[in-house]
């Protein structure tokens, strides 16, 4: 008998919300005899980062070696080895927005933020805190203090939080200053 090792494919993807498979199986040790072909497929599937595990792409039962139309598997000692399908986290950025204000005499804040990189209907809710009252304080950090996934699986992502910036300029208010007018009759004093 001819000893061979057959190995299922291993592959890595970045999380995209879809299921991934790779059914390829190859001879990784030993050699098939001339004219013989391997008939085998792997059955693993991975969609989420949590699906990643060593040997999660097993070779399906019923693998064989054929020579044309004839099954010649009995001539081989076959060692099957599973492959590994890996899903890596997708990069996501949550950024507190920048905002410029004009002086009004009151504290100003801006709680808006942008999320870039989520897949499908996955969503993040964030809290942004920052406040500016006077132009002399510019710039002030508009801080992304927290975020939470409202839909989706957090482990499928690698989240980078980024702060924004609040600025303030002087008000452009035209004012007219008028001195009081008064008339006197000369009285020598």
C-alpha positions as YAML, in Angstrom:
chain: A
units: angstrom
residues:
- id: 1
  name: UNK
  ca: [0.00, 0.00, 0.00]
- id: 2
  name: UNK
  ca: [1.03, 3.58, -0.68]
- id: 3
  name: UNK
  ca: [0.84, 5.92, 2.31]
- id: 4
  name: UNK
  ca: [-0.50, 9.40, 1.61]
- id: 5
  name: UNK
  ca: [-1.73, 12.30, 3.70]
- id: 6
  name: UNK
  ca: [-4.57, 14.39, 2.37]
- id: 7
  name: UNK
  ca: [-5.18, 17.84, 3.81]
- id: 8
  name: UNK
  ca: [-8.21, 20.10, 3.61]
- id: 9
  name: UNK
  ca: [-7.65, 23.71, 2.66]
- id: 10
  name: UNK
  ca: [-7.01, 26.43, 5.23]
- id: 11
  name: UNK
  ca: [-8.00, 30.00, 4.43]
- id: 12
  name: UNK
  ca: [-8.47, 33.36, 6.14]
- id: 13
  name: UNK
  ca: [-11.09, 36.04, 5.45]
- id: 14
  name: UNK
  ca: [-11.96, 39.36, 7.04]
- id: 15
  name: UNK
  ca: [-15.48, 39.39, 8.52]
- id: 16
  name: UNK
  ca: [-18.01, 40.45, 5.87]
- id: 17
  name: UNK
  ca: [-21.25, 38.88, 7.13]
- id: 18
  name: UNK
  ca: [-21.13, 35.99, 4.65]
- id: 19
  name: UNK
  ca: [-20.42, 32.29, 5.14]
- id: 20
  name: UNK
  ca: [-17.10, 31.09, 3.77]
- id: 21
  name: UNK
  ca: [-16.03, 27.64, 2.64]
- id: 22
  name: UNK
  ca: [-13.06, 26.09, 0.87]
- id: 23
  name: UNK
  ca: [-13.73, 22.50, -0.20]
- id: 24
  name: UNK
  ca: [-10.27, 21.88, -1.70]
- id: 25
  name: UNK
  ca: [-8.33, 18.81, -0.54]
- id: 26
  name: UNK
  ca: [-4.78, 18.05, -1.69]
- id: 27
  name: UNK
  ca: [-2.18, 15.34, -1.19]
- id: 28
  name: UNK
  ca: [0.38, 16.86, 1.19]
- id: 29
  name: UNK
  ca: [2.55, 13.82, 1.92]
- id: 30
  name: UNK
  ca: [3.33, 10.87, -0.31]
- id: 31
  name: UNK
  ca: [2.33, 10.67, -3.97]
- id: 32
  name: UNK
  ca: [-0.50, 9.22, -5.98]
- id: 33
  name: UNK
  ca: [0.50, 6.56, -8.46]
- id: 34
  name: UNK
  ca: [0.49, 7.54, -12.13]
- id: 35
  name: UNK
  ca: [-3.04, 7.91, -13.46]
- id: 36
  name: UNK
  ca: [-4.63, 7.96, -9.99]
- id: 37
  name: UNK
  ca: [-6.69, 10.95, -8.80]
- id: 38
  name: UNK
  ca: [-7.95, 11.96, -5.41]
- id: 39
  name: UNK
  ca: [-11.70, 12.46, -4.98]
- id: 40
  name: UNK
  ca: [-12.30, 14.34, -1.73]
- id: 41
  name: UNK
  ca: [-13.86, 17.53, -0.43]
- id: 42
  name: UNK
  ca: [-13.81, 19.51, 2.79]
- id: 43
  name: UNK
  ca: [-17.08, 20.45, 4.49]
- id: 44
  name: UNK
  ca: [-16.26, 23.31, 6.89]
- id: 45
  name: UNK
  ca: [-17.89, 26.71, 6.96]
- id: 46
  name: UNK
  ca: [-17.11, 29.90, 8.89]
- id: 47
  name: UNK
  ca: [-19.10, 33.13, 9.10]
- id: 48
  name: UNK
  ca: [-18.19, 34.82, 12.39]
- id: 49
  name: UNK
  ca: [-14.90, 35.29, 14.23]
- id: 50
  name: UNK
  ca: [-16.23, 32.83, 16.84]
- id: 51
  name: UNK
  ca: [-16.41, 30.11, 14.15]
- id: 52
  name: UNK
  ca: [-12.62, 30.13, 13.85]
- id: 53
  name: UNK
  ca: [-11.18, 26.95, 15.35]
- id: 54
  name: UNK
  ca: [-8.32, 24.61, 14.53]
- id: 55
  name: UNK
  ca: [-9.45, 21.82, 12.19]
- id: 56
  name: UNK
  ca: [-12.89, 23.36, 11.51]
- id: 57
  name: UNK
  ca: [-12.64, 22.34, 7.83]
- id: 58
  name: UNK
  ca: [-12.85, 18.52, 7.98]
- id: 59
  name: UNK
  ca: [-12.62, 16.20, 5.02]
- id: 60
  name: UNK
  ca: [-15.96, 14.58, 4.23]
- id: 61
  name: UNK
  ca: [-16.31, 10.82, 4.69]
- id: 62
  name: UNK
  ca: [-16.19, 8.83, 1.48]
- id: 63
  name: UNK
  ca: [-12.93, 10.23, 0.08]
- id: 64
  name: UNK
  ca: [-11.32, 7.89, -2.42]
- id: 65
  name: UNK
  ca: [-8.62, 7.42, -5.05]
- id: 66
  name: UNK
  ca: [-9.79, 6.67, -8.57]
- id: 67
  name: UNK
  ca: [-7.96, 5.38, -11.62]
- id: 68
  name: UNK
  ca: [-10.29, 6.33, -14.42]
- id: 69
  name: UNK
  ca: [-13.60, 4.68, -13.50]
- id: 70
  name: UNK
  ca: [-12.06, 2.21, -11.05]
- id: 71
  name: UNK
  ca: [-11.85, 2.81, -7.29]
- id: 72
  name: UNK
  ca: [-8.26, 2.00, -6.25]
- id: 73
  name: UNK
  ca: [-8.49, 3.31, -2.67]
- id: 74
  name: UNK
  ca: [-7.58, -0.14, -1.31]
- id: 75
  name: UNK
  ca: [-4.06, 0.39, -2.67]
- id: 76
  name: UNK
  ca: [-3.53, 3.35, -0.29]
- id: 77
  name: UNK
  ca: [-3.26, 4.06, 3.41]
- id: 78
  name: UNK
  ca: [-4.82, 7.49, 3.67]
- id: 79
  name: UNK
  ca: [-4.41, 9.87, 6.60]
- id: 80
  name: UNK
  ca: [-6.93, 12.76, 6.43]
- id: 81
  name: UNK
  ca: [-6.04, 16.12, 8.01]
- id: 82
  name: UNK
  ca: [-8.61, 18.88, 8.50]
- id: 83
  name: UNK
  ca: [-7.88, 22.47, 7.53]
- id: 84
  name: UNK
  ca: [-8.68, 25.67, 9.39]
- id: 85
  name: UNK
  ca: [-11.05, 28.38, 8.19]
- id: 86
  name: UNK
  ca: [-10.36, 31.69, 9.91]
- id: 87
  name: UNK
  ca: [-12.51, 34.82, 10.14]
- id: 88
  name: UNK
  ca: [-10.61, 37.89, 11.29]
- id: 89
  name: UNK
  ca: [-12.28, 40.95, 12.84]
- id: 90
  name: UNK
  ca: [-13.16, 43.81, 10.48]
- id: 91
  name: UNK
  ca: [-11.73, 47.23, 11.30]
- id: 92
  name: UNK
  ca: [-14.33, 49.82, 12.36]
- id: 93
  name: UNK
  ca: [-13.78, 53.44, 13.33]
- id: 94
  name: UNK
  ca: [-16.14, 55.41, 15.58]
- id: 95
  name: UNK
  ca: [-15.28, 59.12, 15.38]
- id: 96
  name: UNK
  ca: [-16.69, 62.02, 17.38]
- id: 97
  name: UNK
  ca: [-17.41, 64.79, 14.89]
- id: 98
  name: UNK
  ca: [-15.59, 68.12, 14.79]
- id: 99
  name: UNK
  ca: [-17.69, 71.26, 15.13]
- id: 100
  name: UNK
  ca: [-16.98, 74.98, 14.91]
- id: 101
  name: UNK
  ca: [-19.13, 77.43, 16.86]
- id: 102
  name: UNK
  ca: [-19.43, 81.20, 17.05]
- id: 103
  name: UNK
  ca: [-19.45, 82.78, 20.51]
- id: 104
  name: UNK
  ca: [-22.99, 83.19, 21.90]
- id: 105
  name: UNK
  ca: [-22.26, 83.49, 25.61]
- id: 106
  name: UNK
  ca: [-23.54, 79.97, 26.24]
- id: 107
  name: UNK
  ca: [-21.80, 76.60, 26.44]
- id: 108
  name: UNK
  ca: [-21.95, 74.68, 23.15]
- id: 109
  name: UNK
  ca: [-21.64, 70.90, 22.63]
- id: 110
  name: UNK
  ca: [-21.92, 68.51, 19.68]
- id: 111
  name: UNK
  ca: [-22.88, 64.86, 20.36]
- id: 112
  name: UNK
  ca: [-22.75, 63.63, 16.74]
- id: 113
  name: UNK
  ca: [-20.41, 60.85, 15.59]
- id: 114
  name: UNK
  ca: [-19.59, 58.82, 12.48]
- id: 115
  name: UNK
  ca: [-19.20, 55.03, 12.21]
- id: 116
  name: UNK
  ca: [-17.19, 53.61, 9.33]
- id: 117
  name: UNK
  ca: [-16.75, 49.93, 8.45]
- id: 118
  name: UNK
  ca: [-19.81, 48.08, 9.79]
- id: 119
  name: UNK
  ca: [-21.36, 45.26, 7.75]
- id: 120
  name: UNK
  ca: [-25.04, 44.97, 6.83]
- id: 121
  name: UNK
  ca: [-27.47, 46.03, 9.55]
- id: 122
  name: UNK
  ca: [-24.88, 45.99, 12.34]
- id: 123
  name: UNK
  ca: [-24.97, 49.26, 14.31]
- id: 124
  name: UNK
  ca: [-23.12, 51.11, 17.06]
- id: 125
  name: UNK
  ca: [-24.49, 53.73, 19.43]
- id: 126
  name: UNK
  ca: [-21.94, 56.13, 20.94]
- id: 127
  name: UNK
  ca: [-21.79, 58.81, 23.61]
- id: 128
  name: UNK
  ca: [-19.83, 61.97, 22.81]
- id: 129
  name: UNK
  ca: [-19.08, 64.61, 25.43]
- id: 130
  name: UNK
  ca: [-17.40, 67.94, 24.92]
- id: 131
  name: UNK
  ca: [-18.31, 71.53, 25.69]
- id: 132
  name: UNK
  ca: [-16.92, 74.93, 24.77]
- id: 133
  name: UNK
  ca: [-18.08, 78.34, 26.01]
- id: 134
  name: UNK
  ca: [-15.38, 80.86, 25.09]
- id: 135
  name: UNK
  ca: [-13.19, 81.30, 21.99]
- id: 136
  name: UNK
  ca: [-10.11, 81.36, 24.25]
- id: 137
  name: UNK
  ca: [-10.75, 77.66, 25.07]
- id: 138
  name: UNK
  ca: [-10.32, 76.56, 21.43]
- id: 139
  name: UNK
  ca: [-9.70, 73.80, 20.65]
- id: 140
  name: UNK
  ca: [-11.54, 71.51, 23.08]
- id: 141
  name: UNK
  ca: [-11.62, 67.72, 22.76]
- id: 142
  name: UNK
  ca: [-15.00, 66.37, 21.67]
- id: 143
  name: UNK
  ca: [-14.52, 63.04, 23.44]
- id: 144
  name: UNK
  ca: [-15.99, 59.72, 22.36]
- id: 145
  name: UNK
  ca: [-16.58, 58.44, 25.91]
- id: 146
  name: UNK
  ca: [-18.27, 55.12, 25.11]
- id: 147
  name: UNK
  ca: [-19.87, 52.99, 22.41]
- id: 148
  name: UNK
  ca: [-22.02, 49.88, 22.33]
- id: 149
  name: UNK
  ca: [-23.22, 47.57, 19.57]
- id: 150
  name: UNK
  ca: [-26.99, 47.86, 19.21]
- id: 151
  name: UNK
  ca: [-27.05, 45.10, 16.56]
- id: 152
  name: UNK
  ca: [-24.36, 42.71, 15.43]
- id: 153
  name: UNK
  ca: [-21.64, 40.74, 17.18]
- id: 154
  name: UNK
  ca: [-18.88, 42.88, 18.73]
- id: 155
  name: UNK
  ca: [-16.28, 40.09, 18.38]
- id: 156
  name: UNK
  ca: [-16.57, 40.35, 14.57]
- id: 157
  name: UNK
  ca: [-15.01, 43.82, 14.74]
- id: 158
  name: UNK
  ca: [-11.90, 45.60, 15.87]
- id: 159
  name: UNK
  ca: [-13.16, 49.05, 16.89]
- id: 160
  name: UNK
  ca: [-10.97, 52.16, 16.99]
- id: 161
  name: UNK
  ca: [-12.54, 55.10, 18.83]
- id: 162
  name: UNK
  ca: [-11.43, 58.61, 17.80]
- id: 163
  name: UNK
  ca: [-12.11, 61.94, 19.44]
- id: 164
  name: UNK
  ca: [-13.20, 65.07, 17.59]
- id: 165
  name: UNK
  ca: [-12.54, 68.75, 18.23]
- id: 166
  name: UNK
  ca: [-14.71, 71.70, 19.17]
- id: 167
  name: UNK
  ca: [-13.61, 75.22, 18.27]
- id: 168
  name: UNK
  ca: [-15.12, 78.67, 18.78]
- id: 169
  name: UNK
  ca: [-14.59, 82.02, 17.09]
- id: 170
  name: UNK
  ca: [-15.48, 85.50, 18.30]
- id: 171
  name: UNK
  ca: [-18.92, 86.78, 17.48]
- id: 172
  name: UNK
  ca: [-19.11, 89.32, 14.67]
- id: 173
  name: UNK
  ca: [-21.69, 91.65, 16.19]
- id: 174
  name: UNK
  ca: [-21.70, 95.27, 15.09]
- id: 175
  name: UNK
  ca: [-22.42, 97.66, 17.93]
- id: 176
  name: UNK
  ca: [-22.65, 101.43, 17.97]
- id: 177
  name: UNK
  ca: [-21.54, 103.36, 21.02]
- id: 178
  name: UNK
  ca: [-23.09, 106.80, 21.35]
- id: 179
  name: UNK
  ca: [-22.07, 109.23, 24.03]
- id: 180
  name: UNK
  ca: [-24.82, 111.15, 25.76]
- id: 181
  name: UNK
  ca: [-25.51, 114.63, 24.44]
- id: 182
  name: UNK
  ca: [-26.49, 117.54, 26.65]
- id: 183
  name: UNK
  ca: [-26.76, 121.31, 26.21]
- id: 184
  name: UNK
  ca: [-26.03, 124.03, 28.85]
- id: 185
  name: UNK
  ca: [-26.32, 127.77, 28.92]
- id: 186
  name: UNK
  ca: [-23.06, 129.42, 29.86]
- id: 187
  name: UNK
  ca: [-23.21, 130.55, 33.42]
- id: 188
  name: UNK
  ca: [-19.56, 131.36, 34.05]
- id: 189
  name: UNK
  ca: [-19.03, 128.25, 36.14]
...
